[in-house]
Short mmCIF file of C-alpha atoms in Angstrom, two decimals:
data_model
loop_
_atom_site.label_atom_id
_atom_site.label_comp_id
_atom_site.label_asym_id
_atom_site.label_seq_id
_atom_site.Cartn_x
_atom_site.Cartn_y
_atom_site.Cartn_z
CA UNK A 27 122.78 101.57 82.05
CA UNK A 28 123.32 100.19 85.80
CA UNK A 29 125.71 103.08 86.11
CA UNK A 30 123.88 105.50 84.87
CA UNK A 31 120.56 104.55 87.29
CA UNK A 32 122.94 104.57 90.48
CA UNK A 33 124.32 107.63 89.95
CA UNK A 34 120.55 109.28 89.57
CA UNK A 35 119.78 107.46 92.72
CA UNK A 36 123.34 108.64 94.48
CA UNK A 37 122.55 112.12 93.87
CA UNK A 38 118.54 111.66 94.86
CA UNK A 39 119.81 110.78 97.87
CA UNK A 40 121.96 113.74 98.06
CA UNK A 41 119.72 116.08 97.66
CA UNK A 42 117.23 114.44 100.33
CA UNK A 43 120.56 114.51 102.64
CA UNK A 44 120.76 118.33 102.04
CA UNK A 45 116.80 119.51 102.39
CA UNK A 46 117.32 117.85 105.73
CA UNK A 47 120.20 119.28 106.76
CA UNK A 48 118.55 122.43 105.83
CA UNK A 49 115.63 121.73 107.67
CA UNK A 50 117.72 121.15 111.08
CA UNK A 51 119.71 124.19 110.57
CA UNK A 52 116.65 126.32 110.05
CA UNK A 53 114.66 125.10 113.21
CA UNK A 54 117.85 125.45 115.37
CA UNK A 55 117.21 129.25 114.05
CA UNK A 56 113.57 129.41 114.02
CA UNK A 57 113.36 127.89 117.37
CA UNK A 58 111.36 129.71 119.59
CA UNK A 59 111.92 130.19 123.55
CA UNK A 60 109.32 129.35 125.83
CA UNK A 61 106.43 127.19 125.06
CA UNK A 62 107.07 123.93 122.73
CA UNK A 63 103.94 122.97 122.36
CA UNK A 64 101.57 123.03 119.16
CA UNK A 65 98.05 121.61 118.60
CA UNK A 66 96.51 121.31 114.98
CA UNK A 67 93.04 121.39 115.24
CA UNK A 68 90.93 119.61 111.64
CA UNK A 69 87.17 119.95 111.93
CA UNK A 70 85.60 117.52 110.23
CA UNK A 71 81.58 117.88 109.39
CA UNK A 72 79.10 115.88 107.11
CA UNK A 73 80.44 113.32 105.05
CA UNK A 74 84.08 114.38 104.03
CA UNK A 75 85.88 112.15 100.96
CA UNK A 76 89.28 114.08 102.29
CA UNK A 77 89.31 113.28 105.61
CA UNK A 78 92.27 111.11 105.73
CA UNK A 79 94.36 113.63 103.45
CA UNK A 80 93.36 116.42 106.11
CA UNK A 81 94.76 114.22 108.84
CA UNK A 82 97.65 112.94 107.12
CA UNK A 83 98.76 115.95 106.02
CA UNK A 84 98.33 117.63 109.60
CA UNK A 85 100.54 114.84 111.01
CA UNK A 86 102.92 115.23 108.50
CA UNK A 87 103.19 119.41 109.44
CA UNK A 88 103.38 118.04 113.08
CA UNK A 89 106.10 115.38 112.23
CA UNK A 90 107.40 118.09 110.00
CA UNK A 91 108.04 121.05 113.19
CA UNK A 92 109.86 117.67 115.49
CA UNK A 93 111.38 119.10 118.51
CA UNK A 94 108.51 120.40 120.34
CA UNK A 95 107.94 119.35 123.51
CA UNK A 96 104.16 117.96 123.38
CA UNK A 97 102.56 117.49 119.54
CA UNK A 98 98.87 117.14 118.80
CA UNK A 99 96.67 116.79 116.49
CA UNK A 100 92.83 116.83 117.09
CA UNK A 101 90.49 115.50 114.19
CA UNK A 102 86.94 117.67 115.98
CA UNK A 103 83.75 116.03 114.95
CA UNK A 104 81.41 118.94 113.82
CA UNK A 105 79.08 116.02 113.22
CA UNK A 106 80.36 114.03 110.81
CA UNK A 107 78.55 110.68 109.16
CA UNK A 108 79.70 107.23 110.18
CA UNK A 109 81.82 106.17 107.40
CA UNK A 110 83.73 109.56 107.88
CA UNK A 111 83.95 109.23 111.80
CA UNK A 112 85.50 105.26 110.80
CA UNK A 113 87.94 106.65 108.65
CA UNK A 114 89.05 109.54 111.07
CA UNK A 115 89.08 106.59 114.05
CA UNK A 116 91.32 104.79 112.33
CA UNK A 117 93.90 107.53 111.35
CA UNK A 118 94.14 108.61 114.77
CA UNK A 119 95.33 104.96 115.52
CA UNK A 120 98.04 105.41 113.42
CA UNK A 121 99.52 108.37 115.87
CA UNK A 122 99.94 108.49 118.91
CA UNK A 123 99.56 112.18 118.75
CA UNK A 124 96.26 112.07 117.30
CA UNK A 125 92.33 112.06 118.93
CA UNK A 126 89.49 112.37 117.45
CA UNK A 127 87.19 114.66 119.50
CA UNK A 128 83.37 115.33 119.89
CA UNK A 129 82.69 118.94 120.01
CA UNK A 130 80.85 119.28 123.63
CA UNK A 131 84.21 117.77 124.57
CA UNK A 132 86.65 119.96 122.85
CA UNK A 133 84.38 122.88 124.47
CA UNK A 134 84.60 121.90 128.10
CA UNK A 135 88.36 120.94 127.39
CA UNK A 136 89.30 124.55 126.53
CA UNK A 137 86.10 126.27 128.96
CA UNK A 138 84.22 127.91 126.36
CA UNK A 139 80.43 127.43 125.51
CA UNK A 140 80.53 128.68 121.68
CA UNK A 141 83.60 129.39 119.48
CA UNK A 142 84.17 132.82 118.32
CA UNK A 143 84.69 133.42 115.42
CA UNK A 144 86.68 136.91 114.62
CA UNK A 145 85.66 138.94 111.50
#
């Protein structure tokens, strides 16, 4: 039985092993020249139950890229409620590549009044 469950976990771990290797052989391909940099921006409005899945799971695409030269992810308060806004605060804290940003801020950051939005 002992056998049996170590060999099931020997070859778990072999397959993790290879879906990384495959991972760093594709971004050595996929690599890009120039710029490194990529931003993930999650607006968050209203009271949001999935807040902390949208965050987590734009970290983990961030983690995910590795390699680039500055990562970020910005959680953009459209006006969410408080409980939301405590649960987004403390995500970011987990990351160091994370902020949680007001929306008058995000604005003057990038220069622009209103979004457009393209149809």
């Amino acid at each position: 039985m002992m056998e049996s469950i170590s060999i099931m976990i020997g070859v778990f771990l072999v397959i993790i092993g290879l879906v990384e290797v495959f991972r760093m052989i594709s971004f050595l391909f996929l690599r890009t020249k120039g710029e490194n940099d990529i931003m993930i921006i999650v607006p968050v409005s209203g009271h949001n139950e999935e807040a902390e899945l949208l965050l987590r799971s734009a970290a983990a695409r961030v983690k995910w890229t590795g390699g680039m030269s500055q990562q970020r992810v910005v959680c953009l308060d459209c006006g969410m409620d408080e409980e939301t806004k405590e649960v987004c605060d403390t995500i970011s804290q987990d990351y160091s590549f994370m902020e949680v940003r007001g929306l008058t801020e995000f604005e003057s950051l990038f220069g622009r009044q209103t979004p457009r939005v393209q149809e």
